[in-house]
PDB file of C-alpha atoms in Angstrom:
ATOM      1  CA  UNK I   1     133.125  79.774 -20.728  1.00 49.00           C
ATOM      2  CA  UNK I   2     129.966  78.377 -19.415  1.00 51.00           C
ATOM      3  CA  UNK I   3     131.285  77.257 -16.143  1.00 54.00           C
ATOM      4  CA  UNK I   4     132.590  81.250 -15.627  1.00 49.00           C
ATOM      5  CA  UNK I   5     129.194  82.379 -16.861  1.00 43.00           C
ATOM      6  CA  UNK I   6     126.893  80.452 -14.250  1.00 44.00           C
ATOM      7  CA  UNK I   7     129.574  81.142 -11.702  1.00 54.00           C
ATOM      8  CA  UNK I   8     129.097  85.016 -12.370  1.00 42.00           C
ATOM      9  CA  UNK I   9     125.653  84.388 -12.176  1.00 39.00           C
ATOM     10  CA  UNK I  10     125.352  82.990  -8.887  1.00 53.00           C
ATOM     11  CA  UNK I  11     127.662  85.211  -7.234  1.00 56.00           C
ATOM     12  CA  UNK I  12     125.530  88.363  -8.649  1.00 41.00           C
ATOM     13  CA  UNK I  13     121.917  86.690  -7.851  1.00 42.00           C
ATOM     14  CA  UNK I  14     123.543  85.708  -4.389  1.00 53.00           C
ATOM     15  CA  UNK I  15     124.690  88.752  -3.775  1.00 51.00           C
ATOM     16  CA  UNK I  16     121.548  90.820  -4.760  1.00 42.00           C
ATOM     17  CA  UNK I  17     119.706  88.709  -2.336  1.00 48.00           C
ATOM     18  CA  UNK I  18     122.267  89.531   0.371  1.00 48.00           C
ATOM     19  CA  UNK I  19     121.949  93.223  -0.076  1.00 49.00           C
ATOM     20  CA  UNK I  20     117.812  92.831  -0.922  1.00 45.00           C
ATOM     21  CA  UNK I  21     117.661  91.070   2.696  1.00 43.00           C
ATOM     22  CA  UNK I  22     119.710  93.412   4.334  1.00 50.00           C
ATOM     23  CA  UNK I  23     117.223  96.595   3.103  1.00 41.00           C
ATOM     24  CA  UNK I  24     114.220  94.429   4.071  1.00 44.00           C
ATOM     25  CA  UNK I  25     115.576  94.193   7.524  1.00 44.00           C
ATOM     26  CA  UNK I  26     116.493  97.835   7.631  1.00 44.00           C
ATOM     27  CA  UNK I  27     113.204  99.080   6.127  1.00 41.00           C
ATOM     28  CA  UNK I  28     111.436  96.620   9.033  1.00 42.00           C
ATOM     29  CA  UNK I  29     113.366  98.789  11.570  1.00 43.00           C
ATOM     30  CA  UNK I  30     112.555 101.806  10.488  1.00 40.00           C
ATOM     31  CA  UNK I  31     108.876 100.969  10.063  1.00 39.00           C
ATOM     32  CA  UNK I  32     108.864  99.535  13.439  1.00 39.00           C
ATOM     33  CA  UNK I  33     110.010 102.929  14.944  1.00 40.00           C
ATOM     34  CA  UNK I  34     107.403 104.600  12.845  1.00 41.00           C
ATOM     35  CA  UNK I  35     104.349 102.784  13.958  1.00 44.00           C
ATOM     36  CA  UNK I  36     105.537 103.205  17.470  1.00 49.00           C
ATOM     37  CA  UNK I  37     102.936 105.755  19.066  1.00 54.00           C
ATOM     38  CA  UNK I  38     103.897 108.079  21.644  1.00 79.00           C
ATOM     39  CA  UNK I  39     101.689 110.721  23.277  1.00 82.00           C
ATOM     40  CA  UNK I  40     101.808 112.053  27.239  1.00 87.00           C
ATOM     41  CA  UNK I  41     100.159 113.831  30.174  1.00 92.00           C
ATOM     42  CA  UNK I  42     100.417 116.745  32.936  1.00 96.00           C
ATOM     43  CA  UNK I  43      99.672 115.417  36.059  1.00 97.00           C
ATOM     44  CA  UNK I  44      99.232 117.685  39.282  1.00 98.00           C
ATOM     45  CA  UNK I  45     100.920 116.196  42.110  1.00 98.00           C
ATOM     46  CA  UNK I  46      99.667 118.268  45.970  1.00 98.00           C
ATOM     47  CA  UNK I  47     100.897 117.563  49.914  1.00 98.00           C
ATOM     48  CA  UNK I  48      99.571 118.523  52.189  1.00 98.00           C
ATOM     49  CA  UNK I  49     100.807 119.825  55.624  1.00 98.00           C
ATOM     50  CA  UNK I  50      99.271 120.017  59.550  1.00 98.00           C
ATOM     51  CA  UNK I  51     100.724 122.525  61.154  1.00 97.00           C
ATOM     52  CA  UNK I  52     100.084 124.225  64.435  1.00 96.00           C
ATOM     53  CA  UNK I  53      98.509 126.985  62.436  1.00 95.00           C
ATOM     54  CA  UNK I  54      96.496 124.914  60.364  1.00 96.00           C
ATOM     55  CA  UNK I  55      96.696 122.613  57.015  1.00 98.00           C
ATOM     56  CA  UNK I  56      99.126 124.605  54.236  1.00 98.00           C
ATOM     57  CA  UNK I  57      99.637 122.375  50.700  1.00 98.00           C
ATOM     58  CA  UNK I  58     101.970 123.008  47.888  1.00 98.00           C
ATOM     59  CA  UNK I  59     101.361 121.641  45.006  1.00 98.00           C
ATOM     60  CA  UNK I  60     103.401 121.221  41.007  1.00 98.00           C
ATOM     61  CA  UNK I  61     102.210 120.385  37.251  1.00 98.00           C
ATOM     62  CA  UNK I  62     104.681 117.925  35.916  1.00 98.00           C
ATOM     63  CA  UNK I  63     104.757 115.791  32.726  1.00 96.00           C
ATOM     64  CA  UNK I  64     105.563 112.801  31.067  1.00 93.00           C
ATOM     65  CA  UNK I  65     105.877 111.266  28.024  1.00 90.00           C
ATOM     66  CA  UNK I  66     105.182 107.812  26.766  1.00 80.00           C
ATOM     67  CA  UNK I  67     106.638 105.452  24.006  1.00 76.00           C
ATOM     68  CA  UNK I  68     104.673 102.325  22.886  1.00 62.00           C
ATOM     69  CA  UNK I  69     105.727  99.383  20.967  1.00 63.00           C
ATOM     70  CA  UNK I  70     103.433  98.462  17.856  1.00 59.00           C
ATOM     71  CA  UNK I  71     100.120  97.215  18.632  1.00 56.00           C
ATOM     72  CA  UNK I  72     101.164  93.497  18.893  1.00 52.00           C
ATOM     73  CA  UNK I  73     103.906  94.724  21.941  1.00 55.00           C
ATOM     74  CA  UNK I  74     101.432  97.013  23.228  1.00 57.00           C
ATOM     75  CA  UNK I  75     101.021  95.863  26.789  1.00 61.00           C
ATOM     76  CA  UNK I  76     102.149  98.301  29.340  1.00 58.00           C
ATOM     77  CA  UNK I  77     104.768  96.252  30.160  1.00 60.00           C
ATOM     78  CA  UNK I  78     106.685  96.878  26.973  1.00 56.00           C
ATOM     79  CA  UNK I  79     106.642 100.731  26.778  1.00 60.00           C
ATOM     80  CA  UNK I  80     109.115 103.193  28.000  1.00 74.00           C
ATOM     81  CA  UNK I  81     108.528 106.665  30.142  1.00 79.00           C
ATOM     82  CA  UNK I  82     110.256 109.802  30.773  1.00 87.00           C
ATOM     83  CA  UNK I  83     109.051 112.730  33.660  1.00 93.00           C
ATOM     84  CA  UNK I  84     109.976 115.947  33.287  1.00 96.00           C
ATOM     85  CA  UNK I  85     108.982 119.014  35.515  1.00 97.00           C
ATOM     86  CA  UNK I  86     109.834 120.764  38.921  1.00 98.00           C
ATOM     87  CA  UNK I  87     109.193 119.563  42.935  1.00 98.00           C
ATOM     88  CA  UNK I  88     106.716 120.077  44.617  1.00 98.00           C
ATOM     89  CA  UNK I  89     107.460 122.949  47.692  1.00 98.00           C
ATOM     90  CA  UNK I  90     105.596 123.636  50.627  1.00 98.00           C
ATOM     91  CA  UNK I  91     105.925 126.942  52.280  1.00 98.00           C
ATOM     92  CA  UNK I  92     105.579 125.859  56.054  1.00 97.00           C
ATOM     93  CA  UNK I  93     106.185 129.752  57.170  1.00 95.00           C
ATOM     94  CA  UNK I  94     109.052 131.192  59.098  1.00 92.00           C
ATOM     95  CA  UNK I  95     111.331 130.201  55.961  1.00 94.00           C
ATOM     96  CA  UNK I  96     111.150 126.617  56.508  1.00 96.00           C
ATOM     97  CA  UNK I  97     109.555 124.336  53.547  1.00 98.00           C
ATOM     98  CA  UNK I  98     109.531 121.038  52.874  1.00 98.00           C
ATOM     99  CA  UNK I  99     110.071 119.186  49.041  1.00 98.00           C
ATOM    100  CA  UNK I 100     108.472 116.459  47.039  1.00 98.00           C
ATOM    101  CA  UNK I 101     111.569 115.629  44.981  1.00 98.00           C
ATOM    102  CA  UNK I 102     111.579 114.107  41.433  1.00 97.00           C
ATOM    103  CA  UNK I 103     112.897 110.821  42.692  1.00 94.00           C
ATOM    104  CA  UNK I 104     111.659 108.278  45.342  1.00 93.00           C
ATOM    105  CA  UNK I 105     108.561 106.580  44.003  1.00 93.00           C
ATOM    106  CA  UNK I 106     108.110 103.551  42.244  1.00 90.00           C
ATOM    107  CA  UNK I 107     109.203 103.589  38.496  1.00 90.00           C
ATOM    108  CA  UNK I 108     109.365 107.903  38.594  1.00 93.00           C
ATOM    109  CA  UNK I 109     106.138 110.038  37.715  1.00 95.00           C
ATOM    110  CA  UNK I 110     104.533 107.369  35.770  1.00 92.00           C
ATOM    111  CA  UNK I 111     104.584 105.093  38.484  1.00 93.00           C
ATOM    112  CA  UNK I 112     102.506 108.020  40.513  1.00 96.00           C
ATOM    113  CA  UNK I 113      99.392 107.687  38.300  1.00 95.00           C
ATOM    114  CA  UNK I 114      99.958 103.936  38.196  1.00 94.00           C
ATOM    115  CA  UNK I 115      99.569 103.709  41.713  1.00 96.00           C
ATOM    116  CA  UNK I 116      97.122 106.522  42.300  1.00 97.00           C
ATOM    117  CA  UNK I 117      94.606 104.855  39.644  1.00 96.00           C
ATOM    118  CA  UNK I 118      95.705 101.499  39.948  1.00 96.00           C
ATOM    119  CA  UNK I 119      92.297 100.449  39.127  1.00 96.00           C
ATOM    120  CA  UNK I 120      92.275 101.783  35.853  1.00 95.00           C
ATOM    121  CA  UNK I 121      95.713 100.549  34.780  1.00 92.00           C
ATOM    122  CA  UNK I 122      95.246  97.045  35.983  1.00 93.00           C
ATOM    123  CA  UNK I 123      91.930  96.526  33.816  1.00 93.00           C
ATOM    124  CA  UNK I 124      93.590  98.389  30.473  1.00 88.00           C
ATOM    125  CA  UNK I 125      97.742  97.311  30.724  1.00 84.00           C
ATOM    126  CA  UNK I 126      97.330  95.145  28.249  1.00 84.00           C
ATOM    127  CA  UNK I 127      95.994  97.787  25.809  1.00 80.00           C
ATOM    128  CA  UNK I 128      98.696  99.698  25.979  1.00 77.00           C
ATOM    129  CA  UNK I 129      99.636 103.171  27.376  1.00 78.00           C
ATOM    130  CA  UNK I 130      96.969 105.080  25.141  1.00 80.00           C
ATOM    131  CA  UNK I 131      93.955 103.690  25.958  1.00 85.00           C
ATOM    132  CA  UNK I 132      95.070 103.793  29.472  1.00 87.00           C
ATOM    133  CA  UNK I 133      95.545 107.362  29.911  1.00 88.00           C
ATOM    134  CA  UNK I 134      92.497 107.966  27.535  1.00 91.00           C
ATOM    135  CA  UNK I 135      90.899 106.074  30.478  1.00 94.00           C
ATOM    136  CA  UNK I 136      92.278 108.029  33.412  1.00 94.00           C
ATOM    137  CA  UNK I 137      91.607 111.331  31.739  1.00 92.00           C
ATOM    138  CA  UNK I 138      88.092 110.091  31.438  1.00 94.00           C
ATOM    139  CA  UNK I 139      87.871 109.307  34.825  1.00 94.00           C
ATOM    140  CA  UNK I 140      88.557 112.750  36.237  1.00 92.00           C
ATOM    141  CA  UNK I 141      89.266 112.420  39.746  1.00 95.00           C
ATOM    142  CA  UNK I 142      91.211 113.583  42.252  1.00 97.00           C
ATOM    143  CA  UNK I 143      92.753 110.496  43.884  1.00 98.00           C
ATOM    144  CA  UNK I 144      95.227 109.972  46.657  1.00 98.00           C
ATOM    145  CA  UNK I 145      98.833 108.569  46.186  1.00 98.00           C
ATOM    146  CA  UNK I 146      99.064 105.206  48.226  1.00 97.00           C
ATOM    147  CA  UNK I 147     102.106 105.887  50.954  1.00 97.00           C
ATOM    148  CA  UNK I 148     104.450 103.366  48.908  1.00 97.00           C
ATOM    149  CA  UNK I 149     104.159 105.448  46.011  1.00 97.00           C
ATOM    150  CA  UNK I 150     104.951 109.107  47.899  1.00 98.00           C
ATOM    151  CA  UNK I 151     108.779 110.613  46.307  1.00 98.00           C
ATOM    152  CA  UNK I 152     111.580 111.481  48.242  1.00 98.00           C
ATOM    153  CA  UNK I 153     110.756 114.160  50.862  1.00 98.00           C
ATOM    154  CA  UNK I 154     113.864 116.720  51.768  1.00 98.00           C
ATOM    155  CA  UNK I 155     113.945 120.130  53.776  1.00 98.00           C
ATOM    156  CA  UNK I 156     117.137 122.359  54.407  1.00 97.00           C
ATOM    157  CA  UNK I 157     118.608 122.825  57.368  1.00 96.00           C
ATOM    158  CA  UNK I 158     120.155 126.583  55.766  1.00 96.00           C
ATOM    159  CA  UNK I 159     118.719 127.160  52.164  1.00 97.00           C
ATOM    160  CA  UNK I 160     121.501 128.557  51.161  1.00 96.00           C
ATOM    161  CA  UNK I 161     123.778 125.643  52.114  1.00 94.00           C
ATOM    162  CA  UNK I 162     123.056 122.870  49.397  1.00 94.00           C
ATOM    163  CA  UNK I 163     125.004 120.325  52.047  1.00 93.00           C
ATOM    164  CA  UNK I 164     122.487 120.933  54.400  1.00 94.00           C
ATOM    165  CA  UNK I 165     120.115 119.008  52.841  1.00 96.00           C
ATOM    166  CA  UNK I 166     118.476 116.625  55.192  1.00 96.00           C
ATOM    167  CA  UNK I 167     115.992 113.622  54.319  1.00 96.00           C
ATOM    168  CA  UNK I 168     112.110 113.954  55.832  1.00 98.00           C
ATOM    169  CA  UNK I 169     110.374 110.719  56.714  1.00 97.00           C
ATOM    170  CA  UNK I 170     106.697 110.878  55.387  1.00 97.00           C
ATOM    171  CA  UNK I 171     105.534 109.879  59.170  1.00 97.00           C
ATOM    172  CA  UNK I 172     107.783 112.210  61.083  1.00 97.00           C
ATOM    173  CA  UNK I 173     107.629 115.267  60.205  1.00 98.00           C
ATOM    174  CA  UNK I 174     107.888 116.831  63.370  1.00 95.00           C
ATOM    175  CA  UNK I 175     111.516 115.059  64.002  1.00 96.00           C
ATOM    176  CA  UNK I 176     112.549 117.539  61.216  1.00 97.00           C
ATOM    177  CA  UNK I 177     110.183 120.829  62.137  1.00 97.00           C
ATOM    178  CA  UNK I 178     109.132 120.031  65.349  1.00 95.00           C
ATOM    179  CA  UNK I 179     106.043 119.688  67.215  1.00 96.00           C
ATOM    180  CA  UNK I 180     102.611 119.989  65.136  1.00 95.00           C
ATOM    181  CA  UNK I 181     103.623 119.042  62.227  1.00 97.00           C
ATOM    182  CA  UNK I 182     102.453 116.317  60.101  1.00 98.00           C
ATOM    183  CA  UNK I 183     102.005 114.824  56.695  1.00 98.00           C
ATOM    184  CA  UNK I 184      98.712 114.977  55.720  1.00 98.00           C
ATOM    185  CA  UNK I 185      98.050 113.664  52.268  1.00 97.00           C
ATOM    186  CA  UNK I 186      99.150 113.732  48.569  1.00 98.00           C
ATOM    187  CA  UNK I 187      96.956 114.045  46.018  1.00 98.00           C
ATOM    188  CA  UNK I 188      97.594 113.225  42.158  1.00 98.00           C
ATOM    189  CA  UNK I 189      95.153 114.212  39.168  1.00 97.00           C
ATOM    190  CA  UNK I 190      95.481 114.364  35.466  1.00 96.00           C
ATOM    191  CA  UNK I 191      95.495 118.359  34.063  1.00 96.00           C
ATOM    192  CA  UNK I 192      95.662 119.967  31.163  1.00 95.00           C
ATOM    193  CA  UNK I 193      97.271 123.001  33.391  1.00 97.00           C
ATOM    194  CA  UNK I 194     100.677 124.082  31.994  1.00 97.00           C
ATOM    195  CA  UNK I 195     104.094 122.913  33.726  1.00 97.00           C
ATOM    196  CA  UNK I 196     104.456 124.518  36.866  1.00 98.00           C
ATOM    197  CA  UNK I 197     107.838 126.529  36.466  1.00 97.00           C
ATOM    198  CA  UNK I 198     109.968 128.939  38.541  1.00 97.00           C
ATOM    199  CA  UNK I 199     108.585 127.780  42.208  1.00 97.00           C
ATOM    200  CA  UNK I 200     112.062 125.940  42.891  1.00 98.00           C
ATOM    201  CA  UNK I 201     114.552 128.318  41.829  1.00 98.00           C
ATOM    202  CA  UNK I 202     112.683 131.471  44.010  1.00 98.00           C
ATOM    203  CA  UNK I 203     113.342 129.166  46.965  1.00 98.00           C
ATOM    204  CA  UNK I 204     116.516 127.750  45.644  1.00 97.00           C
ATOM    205  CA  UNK I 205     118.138 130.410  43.489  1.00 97.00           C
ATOM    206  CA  UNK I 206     122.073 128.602  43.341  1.00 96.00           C
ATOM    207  CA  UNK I 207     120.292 125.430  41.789  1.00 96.00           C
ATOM    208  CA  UNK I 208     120.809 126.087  38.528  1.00 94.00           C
ATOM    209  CA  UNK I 209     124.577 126.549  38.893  1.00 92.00           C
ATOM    210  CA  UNK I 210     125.157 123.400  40.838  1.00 90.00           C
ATOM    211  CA  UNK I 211     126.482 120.255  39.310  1.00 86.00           C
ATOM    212  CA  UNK I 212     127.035 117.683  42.006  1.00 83.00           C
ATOM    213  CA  UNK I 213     125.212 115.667  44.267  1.00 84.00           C
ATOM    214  CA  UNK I 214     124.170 118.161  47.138  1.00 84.00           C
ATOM    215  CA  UNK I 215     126.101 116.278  50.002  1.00 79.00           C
ATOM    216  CA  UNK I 216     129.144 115.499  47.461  1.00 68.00           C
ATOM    217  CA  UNK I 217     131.427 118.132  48.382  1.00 65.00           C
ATOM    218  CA  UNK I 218     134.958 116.171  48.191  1.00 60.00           C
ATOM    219  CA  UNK I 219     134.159 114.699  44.677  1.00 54.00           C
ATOM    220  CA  UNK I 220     132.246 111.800  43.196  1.00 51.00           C
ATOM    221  CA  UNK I 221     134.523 109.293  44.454  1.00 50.00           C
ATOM    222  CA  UNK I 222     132.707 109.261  48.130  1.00 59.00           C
ATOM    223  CA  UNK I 223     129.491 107.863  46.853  1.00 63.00           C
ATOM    224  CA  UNK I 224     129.018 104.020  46.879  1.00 65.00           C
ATOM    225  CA  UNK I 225     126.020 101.844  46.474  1.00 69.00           C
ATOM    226  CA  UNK I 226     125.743 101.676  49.748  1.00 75.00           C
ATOM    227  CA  UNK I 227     125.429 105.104  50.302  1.00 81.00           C
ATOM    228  CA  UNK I 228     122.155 106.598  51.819  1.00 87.00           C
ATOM    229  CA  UNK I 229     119.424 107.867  49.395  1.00 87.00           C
ATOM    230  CA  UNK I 230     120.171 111.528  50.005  1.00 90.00           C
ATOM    231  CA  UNK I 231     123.972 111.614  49.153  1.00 87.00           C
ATOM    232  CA  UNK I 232     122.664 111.051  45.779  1.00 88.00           C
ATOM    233  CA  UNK I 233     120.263 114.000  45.559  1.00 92.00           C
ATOM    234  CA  UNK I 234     120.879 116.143  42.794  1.00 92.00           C
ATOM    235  CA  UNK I 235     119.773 119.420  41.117  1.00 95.00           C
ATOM    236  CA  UNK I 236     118.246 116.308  38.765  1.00 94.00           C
ATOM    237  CA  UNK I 237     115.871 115.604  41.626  1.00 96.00           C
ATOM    238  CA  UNK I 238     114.234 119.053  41.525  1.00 97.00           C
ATOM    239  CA  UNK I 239     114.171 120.109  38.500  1.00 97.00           C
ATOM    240  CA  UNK I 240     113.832 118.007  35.750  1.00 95.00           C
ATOM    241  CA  UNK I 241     113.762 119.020  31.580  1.00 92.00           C
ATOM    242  CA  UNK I 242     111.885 117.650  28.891  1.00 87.00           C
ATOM    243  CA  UNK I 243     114.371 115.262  26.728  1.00 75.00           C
TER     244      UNK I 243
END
């Protein structure tokens, strides 16, 4: 009768301690998730345009939103990002504009600011994503977005014809709209302006009612990896919610 009462015993105790580590582990998960802070930022994103009547710029608010690890994962390098918000359209006259797309730079919106104030991020990464931005905010000015960081540039050969979408190079404008015209510059700042909304769709107004890749008119199945960076342009790549 002993024997059956230790053995009880055990099995109880040993399984308590199963279930007791099992909570501790789930309760560390949960608390992990909890410290994580988040936070985020508007950032104003302008180009600029020569033309042979003169400079014209367009310009868009857009946002993103940051998740950092707790304070002992809380370099940069650990965090995770997500941009939200609309192009950026230039109106270059006679119905022709050009767009700043969504896509194209370096690890998305975030890796605009990086870039633009790489100062800043370099001497704060390992602080994490708060003190960072606390940092740019501080800073307050307007600074230029290196040429490696610039997003996808696109015009339309027909606005109305999503397949006519056609790729701009940042250097050659002019092989696109002819003679005269030229990228000047993009600027990026940090703003507490709202989203810039709406400024897409009045140029675009099927957008919102298309669901393929622009260029993808026979189905996904004509898209590879090897496939140049504007068959995968999407309705994504202009406008962009907040998850």
């Amino acid at each position: 009768m002993s024997h059956l009462l230790v053995s009880f015993v055990r099995r109880f105790f040993g399984g308590l301690k199963t279930e007791c580590l099992r909570f501790a582990a789930l309760a560390s998960c949960v608390l992990l998730l909890s410290c994580a802070s988040t936070g985020g930022w508007h950032q104003r994103l302008t180009v600029t345009v020569m033309t042979p009547e003169g400079p014209v710029s367009g310009e868009s608010v857009m946002g993103v939103e940051f998740r950092d690890p707790p304070d002992r994962l809380a370099a940069i390098d650990n965090f995770t990002t997500d941009g939200y918000g609309e192009a950026v359209v230039v109106d270059l006259g006679d119905g022709r504009y050009l767009f700043a797309l969504l896509r194209g730079s370096p690890d998305g919106l975030a890796g605009q600011l990086r870039e633009a104030y790489r100062d800043i991020y370099d001497a704060h990464r390992a602080s994490g994503y708060g003190r960072y931005i606390r940092k740019v905010k501080a800073d307050g000015t307007i600074r230029g977005l290196p040429k490696h960081a610039y997003p996808m540039l696109v015009a339309f050969g027909d606005l109305s014809v999503p397949e006519s979408v056609v790729e701009v190079p940042p250097d050659d404008l002019d092989s696109v709209f002819g003679a005269g015209y030229a990228l000047d510059n993009m600027t990026l700042e940090i703003t507490r302006a709202p989203l810039t909304t709406g400024r897409v769709v009045s140029v675009l107004p099927w957008l919102p009612k298309l669901n393929r890749a622009f260029t993808n008119v026979e189905g996904a199945a004509m898209i590879s990896a090897s496939s140049p960076p504007i068959d995968f342009v999407s309705r994504r790549d202009f406008i962009r919610n907040k998850l």
